[in-house]
PDB file of C-alpha atoms in Angstrom:
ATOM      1  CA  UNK E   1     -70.870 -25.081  24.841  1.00 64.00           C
ATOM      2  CA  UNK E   2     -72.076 -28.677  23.760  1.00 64.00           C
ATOM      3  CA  UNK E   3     -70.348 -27.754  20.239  1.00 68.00           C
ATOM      4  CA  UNK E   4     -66.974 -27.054  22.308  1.00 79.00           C
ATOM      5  CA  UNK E   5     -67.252 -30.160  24.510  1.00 83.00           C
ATOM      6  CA  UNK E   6     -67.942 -32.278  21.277  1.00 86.00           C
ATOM      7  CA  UNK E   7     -64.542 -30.961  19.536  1.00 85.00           C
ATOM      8  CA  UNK E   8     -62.730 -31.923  22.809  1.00 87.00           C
ATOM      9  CA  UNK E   9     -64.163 -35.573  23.156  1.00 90.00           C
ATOM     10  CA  UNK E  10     -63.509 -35.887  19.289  1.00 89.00           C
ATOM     11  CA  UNK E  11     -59.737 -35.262  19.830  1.00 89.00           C
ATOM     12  CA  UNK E  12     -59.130 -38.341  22.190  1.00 90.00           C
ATOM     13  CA  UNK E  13     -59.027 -41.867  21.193  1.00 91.00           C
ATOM     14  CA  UNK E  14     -58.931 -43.095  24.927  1.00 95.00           C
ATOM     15  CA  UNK E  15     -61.992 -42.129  27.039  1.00 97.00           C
ATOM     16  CA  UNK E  16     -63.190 -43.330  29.762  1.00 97.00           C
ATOM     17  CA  UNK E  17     -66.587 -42.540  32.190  1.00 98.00           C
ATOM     18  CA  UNK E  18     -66.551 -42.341  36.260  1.00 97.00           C
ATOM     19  CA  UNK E  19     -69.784 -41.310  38.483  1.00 96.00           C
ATOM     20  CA  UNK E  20     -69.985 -37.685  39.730  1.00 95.00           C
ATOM     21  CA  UNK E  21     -68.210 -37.847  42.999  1.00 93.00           C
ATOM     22  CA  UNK E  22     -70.754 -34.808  43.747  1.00 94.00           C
ATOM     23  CA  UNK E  23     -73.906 -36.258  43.092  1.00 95.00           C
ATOM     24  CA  UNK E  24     -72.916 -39.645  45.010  1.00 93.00           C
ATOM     25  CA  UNK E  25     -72.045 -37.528  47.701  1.00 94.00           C
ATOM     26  CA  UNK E  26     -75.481 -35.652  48.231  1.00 95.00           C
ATOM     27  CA  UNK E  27     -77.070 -38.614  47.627  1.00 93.00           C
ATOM     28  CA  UNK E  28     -75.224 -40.935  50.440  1.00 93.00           C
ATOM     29  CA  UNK E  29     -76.360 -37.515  52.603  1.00 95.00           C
ATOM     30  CA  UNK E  30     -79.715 -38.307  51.672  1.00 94.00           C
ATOM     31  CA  UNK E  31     -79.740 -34.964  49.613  1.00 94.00           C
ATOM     32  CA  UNK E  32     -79.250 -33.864  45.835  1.00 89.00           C
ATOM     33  CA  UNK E  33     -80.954 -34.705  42.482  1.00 92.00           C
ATOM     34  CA  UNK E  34     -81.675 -37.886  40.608  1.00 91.00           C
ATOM     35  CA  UNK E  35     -79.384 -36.331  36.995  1.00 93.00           C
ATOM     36  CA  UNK E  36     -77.024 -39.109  35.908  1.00 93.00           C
ATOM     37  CA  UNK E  37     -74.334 -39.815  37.593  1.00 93.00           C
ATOM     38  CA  UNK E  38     -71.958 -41.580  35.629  1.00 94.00           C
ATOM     39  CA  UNK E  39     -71.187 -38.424  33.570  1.00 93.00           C
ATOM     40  CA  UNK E  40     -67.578 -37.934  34.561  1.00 95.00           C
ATOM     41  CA  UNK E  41     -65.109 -38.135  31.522  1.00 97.00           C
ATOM     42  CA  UNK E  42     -61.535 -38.556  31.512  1.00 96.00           C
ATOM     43  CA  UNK E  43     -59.221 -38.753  29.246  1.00 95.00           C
ATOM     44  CA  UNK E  44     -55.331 -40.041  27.674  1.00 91.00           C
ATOM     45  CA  UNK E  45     -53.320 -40.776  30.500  1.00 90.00           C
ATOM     46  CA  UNK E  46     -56.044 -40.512  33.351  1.00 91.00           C
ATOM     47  CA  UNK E  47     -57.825 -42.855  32.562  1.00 95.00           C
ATOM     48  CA  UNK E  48     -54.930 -45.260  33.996  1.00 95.00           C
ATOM     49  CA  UNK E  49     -55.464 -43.795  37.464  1.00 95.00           C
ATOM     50  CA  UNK E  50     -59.007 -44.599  37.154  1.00 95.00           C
ATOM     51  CA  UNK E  51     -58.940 -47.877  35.823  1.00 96.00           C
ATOM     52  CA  UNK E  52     -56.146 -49.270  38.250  1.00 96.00           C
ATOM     53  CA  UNK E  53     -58.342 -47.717  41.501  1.00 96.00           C
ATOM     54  CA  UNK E  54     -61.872 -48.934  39.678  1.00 96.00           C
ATOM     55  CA  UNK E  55     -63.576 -45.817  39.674  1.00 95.00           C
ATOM     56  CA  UNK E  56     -64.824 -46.161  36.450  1.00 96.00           C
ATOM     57  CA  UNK E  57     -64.883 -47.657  32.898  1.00 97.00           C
ATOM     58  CA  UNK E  58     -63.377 -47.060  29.769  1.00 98.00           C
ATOM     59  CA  UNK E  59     -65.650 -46.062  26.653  1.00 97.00           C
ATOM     60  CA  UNK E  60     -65.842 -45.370  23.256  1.00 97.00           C
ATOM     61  CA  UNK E  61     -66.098 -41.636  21.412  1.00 96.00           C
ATOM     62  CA  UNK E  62     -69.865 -42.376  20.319  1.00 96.00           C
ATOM     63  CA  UNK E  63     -70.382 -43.097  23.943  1.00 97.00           C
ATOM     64  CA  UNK E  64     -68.954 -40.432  25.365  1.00 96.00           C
ATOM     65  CA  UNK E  65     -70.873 -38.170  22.885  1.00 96.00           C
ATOM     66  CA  UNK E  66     -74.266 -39.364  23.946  1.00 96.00           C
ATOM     67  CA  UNK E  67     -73.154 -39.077  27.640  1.00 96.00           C
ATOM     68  CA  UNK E  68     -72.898 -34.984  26.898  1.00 94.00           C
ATOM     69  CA  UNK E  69     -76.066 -34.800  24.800  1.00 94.00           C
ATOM     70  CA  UNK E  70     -77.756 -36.960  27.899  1.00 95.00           C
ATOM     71  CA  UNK E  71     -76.189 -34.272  30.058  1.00 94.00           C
ATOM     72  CA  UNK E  72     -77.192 -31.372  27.844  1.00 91.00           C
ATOM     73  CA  UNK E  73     -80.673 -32.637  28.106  1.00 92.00           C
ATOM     74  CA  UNK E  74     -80.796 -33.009  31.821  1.00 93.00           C
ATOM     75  CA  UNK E  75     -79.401 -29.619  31.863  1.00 92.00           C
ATOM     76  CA  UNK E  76     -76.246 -30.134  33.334  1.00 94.00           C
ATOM     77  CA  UNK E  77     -73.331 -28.025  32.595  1.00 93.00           C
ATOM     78  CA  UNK E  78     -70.342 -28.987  30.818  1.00 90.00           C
ATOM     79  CA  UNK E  79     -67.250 -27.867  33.180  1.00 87.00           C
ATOM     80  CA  UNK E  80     -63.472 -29.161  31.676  1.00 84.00           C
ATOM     81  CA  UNK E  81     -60.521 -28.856  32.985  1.00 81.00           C
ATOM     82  CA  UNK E  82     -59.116 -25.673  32.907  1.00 71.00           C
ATOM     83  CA  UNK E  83     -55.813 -26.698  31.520  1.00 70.00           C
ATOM     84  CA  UNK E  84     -54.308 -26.214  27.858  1.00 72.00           C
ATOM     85  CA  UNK E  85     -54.804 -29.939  27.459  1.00 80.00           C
ATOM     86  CA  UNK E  86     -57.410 -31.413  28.467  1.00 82.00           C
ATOM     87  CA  UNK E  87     -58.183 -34.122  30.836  1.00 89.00           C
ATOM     88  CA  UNK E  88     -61.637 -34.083  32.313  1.00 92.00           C
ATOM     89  CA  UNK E  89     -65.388 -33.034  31.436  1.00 93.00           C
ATOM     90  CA  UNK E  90     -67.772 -32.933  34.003  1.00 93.00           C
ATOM     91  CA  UNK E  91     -71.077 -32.781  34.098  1.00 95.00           C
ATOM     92  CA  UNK E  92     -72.403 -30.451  36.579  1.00 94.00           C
ATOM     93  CA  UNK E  93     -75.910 -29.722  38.500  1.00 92.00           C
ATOM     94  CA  UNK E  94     -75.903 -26.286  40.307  1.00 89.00           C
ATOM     95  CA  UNK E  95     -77.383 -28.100  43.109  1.00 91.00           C
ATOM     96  CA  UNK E  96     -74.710 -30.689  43.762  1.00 94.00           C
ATOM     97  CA  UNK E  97     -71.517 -29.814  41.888  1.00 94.00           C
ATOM     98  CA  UNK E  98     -69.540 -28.013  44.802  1.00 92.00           C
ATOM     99  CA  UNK E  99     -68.407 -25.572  42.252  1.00 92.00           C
ATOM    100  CA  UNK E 100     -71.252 -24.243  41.008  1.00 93.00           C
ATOM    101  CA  UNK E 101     -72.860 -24.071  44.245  1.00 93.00           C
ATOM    102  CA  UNK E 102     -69.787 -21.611  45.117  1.00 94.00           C
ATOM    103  CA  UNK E 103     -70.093 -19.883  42.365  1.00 94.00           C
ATOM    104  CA  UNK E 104     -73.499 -19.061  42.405  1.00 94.00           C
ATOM    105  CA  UNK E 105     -73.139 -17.807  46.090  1.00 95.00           C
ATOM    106  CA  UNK E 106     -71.045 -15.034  44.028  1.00 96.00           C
ATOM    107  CA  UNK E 107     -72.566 -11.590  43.199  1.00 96.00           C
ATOM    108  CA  UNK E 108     -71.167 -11.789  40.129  1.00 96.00           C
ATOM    109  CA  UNK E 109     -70.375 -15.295  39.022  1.00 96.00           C
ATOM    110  CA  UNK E 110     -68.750 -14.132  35.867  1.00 94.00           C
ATOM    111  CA  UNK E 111     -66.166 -12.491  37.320  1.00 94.00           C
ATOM    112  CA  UNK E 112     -64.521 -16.022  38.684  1.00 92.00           C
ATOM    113  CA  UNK E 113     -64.867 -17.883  35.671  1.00 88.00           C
ATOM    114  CA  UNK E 114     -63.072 -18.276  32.888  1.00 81.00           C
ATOM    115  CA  UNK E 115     -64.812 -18.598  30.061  1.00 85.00           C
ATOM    116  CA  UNK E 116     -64.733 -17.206  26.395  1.00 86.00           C
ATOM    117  CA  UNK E 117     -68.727 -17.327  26.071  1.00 90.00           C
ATOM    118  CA  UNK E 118     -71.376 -15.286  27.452  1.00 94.00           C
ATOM    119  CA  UNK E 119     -75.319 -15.593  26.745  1.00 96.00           C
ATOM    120  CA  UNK E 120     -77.135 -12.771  23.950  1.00 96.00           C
ATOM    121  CA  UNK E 121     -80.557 -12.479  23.983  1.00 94.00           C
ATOM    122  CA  UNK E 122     -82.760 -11.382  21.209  1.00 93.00           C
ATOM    123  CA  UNK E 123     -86.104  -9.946  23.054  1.00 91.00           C
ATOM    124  CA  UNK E 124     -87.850  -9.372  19.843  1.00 93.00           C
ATOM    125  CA  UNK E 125     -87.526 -12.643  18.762  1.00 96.00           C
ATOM    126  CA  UNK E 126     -88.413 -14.097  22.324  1.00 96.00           C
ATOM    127  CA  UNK E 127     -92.290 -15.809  23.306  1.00 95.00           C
ATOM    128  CA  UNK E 128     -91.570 -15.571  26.905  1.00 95.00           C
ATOM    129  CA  UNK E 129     -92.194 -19.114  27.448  1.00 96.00           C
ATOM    130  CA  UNK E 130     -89.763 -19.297  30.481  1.00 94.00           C
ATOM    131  CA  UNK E 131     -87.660 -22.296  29.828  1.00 95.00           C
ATOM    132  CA  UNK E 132     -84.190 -20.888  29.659  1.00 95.00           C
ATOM    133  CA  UNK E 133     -84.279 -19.572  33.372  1.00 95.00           C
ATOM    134  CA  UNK E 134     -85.595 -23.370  34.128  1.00 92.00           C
ATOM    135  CA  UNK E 135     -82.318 -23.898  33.130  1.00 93.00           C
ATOM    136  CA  UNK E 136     -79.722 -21.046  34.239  1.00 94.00           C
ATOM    137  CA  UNK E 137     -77.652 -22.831  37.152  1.00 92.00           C
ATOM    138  CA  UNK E 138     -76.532 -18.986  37.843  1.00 95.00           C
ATOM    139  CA  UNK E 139     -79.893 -16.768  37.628  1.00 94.00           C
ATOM    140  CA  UNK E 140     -78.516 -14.977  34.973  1.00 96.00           C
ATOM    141  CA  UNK E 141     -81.690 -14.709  32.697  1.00 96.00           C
ATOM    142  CA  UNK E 142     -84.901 -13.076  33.950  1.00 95.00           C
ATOM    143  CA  UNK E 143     -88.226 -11.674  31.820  1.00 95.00           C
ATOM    144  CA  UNK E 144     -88.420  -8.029  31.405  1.00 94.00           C
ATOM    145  CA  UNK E 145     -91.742  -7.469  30.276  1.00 94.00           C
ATOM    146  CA  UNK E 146     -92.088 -10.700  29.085  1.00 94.00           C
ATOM    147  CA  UNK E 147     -88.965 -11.219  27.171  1.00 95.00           C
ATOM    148  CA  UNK E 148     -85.775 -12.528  28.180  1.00 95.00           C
ATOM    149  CA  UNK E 149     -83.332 -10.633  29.246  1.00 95.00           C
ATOM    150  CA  UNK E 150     -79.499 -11.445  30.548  1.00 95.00           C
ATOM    151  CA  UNK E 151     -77.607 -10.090  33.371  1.00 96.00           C
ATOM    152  CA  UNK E 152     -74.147 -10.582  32.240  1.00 96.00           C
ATOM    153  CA  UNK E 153     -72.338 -10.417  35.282  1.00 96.00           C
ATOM    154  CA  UNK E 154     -73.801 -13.599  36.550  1.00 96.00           C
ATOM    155  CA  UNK E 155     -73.595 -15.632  32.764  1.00 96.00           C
ATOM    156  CA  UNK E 156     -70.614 -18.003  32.873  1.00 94.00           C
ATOM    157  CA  UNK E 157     -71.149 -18.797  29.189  1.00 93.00           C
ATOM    158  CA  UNK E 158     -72.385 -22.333  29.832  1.00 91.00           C
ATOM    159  CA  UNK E 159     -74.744 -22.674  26.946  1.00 92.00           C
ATOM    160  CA  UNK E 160     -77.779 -24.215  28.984  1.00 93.00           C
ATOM    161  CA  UNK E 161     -80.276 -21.826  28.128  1.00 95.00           C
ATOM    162  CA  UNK E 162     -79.302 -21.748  24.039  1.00 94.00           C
ATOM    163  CA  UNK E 163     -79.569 -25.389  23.708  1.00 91.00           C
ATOM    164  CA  UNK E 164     -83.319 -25.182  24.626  1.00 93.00           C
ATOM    165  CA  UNK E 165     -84.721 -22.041  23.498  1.00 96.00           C
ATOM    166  CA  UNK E 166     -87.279 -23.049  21.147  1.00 96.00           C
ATOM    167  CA  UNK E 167     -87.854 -19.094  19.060  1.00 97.00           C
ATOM    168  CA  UNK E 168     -83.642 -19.565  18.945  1.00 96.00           C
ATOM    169  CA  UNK E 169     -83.474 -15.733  20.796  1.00 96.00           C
ATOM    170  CA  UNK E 170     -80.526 -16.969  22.816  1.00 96.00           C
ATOM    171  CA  UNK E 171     -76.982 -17.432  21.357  1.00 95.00           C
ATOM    172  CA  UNK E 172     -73.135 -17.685  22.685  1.00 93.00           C
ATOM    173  CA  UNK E 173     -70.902 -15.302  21.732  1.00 94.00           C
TER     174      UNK E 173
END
């Protein structure tokens, strides 16, 4: 969740930004999405790696905090590295991130990741004004009679779809 990811940047004092190696990628393929692309951040001791091969540029914690609210807005998902301490965010589009295109192939795309979140809906609350599966990199959400409704098993607890729900009927838990 963007609450998570804003914890984690707030714990490092050296940050730095590169471009998604994904989206370049597509794009030198002719392919992929227009999202921002320098939304890679790294932190502590990898940013040396990154600096001394120029793949990027170091950046303060205010910066790196509107680069995840940019991303969160674009409707990217926030993907760190799955480590006890932390070196990476990425900022991931289902259509060029190799990861979450791999996932998604997967019946059940909740079953491969780890993550401590997974989407509730409230379908009282909900207006049915579709934007949260406009969102869902996995397909996860769907209308059931005009309300949303989740199928867990494909949810990886990314936060997309509660970050834009205007009636708030969508939380992490």
């Amino acid at each position: 969740s963007y609450e998570s990811a804003e914890a984690l940047v707030r714990s490092h004092r050296r940050i730095l930004v590169a471009p998604c190696i994904c989206r370049r990628e597509k794009k030198l393929a002719g392919e992929g999405c227009d999202r921002l692309e320098e939304a890679c951040l790294v932190f502590g001791s990898g940013t040396d790696y990154y600096l001394k091969n120029g793949l990027g540029r170091m950046i303060d914690q205010e910066e790196a905090l509107r680069i995840l609210k940019e991303a969160d807005r674009a409707g990217l998902v926030l993907q760190p590295s799955n480590s006890q301490k932390i070196a990476n965010i990425c900022c991931c589009c289902g259509c060029c991130c190799g990861v979450l295109r791999t996932i998604k192939m997967h019946p059940e795309p909740a079953k491969i990741i780890s993550s401590p979140f997974r989407v509730s809906a409230c379908a009282e609350s909900c207006d049915g004004c579709g934007i949260c599966l406009d969102r869902c990199q996995m397909e996860a959400l769907h209308l059931d009679d005009g309300r949303v409704a989740a199928d867990l098993r494909r949810c990886i607890g990314c936060g997309l779809c509660v970050s834009a729900c205007p009636t708030k009927s969508l939380s992490l838990v």
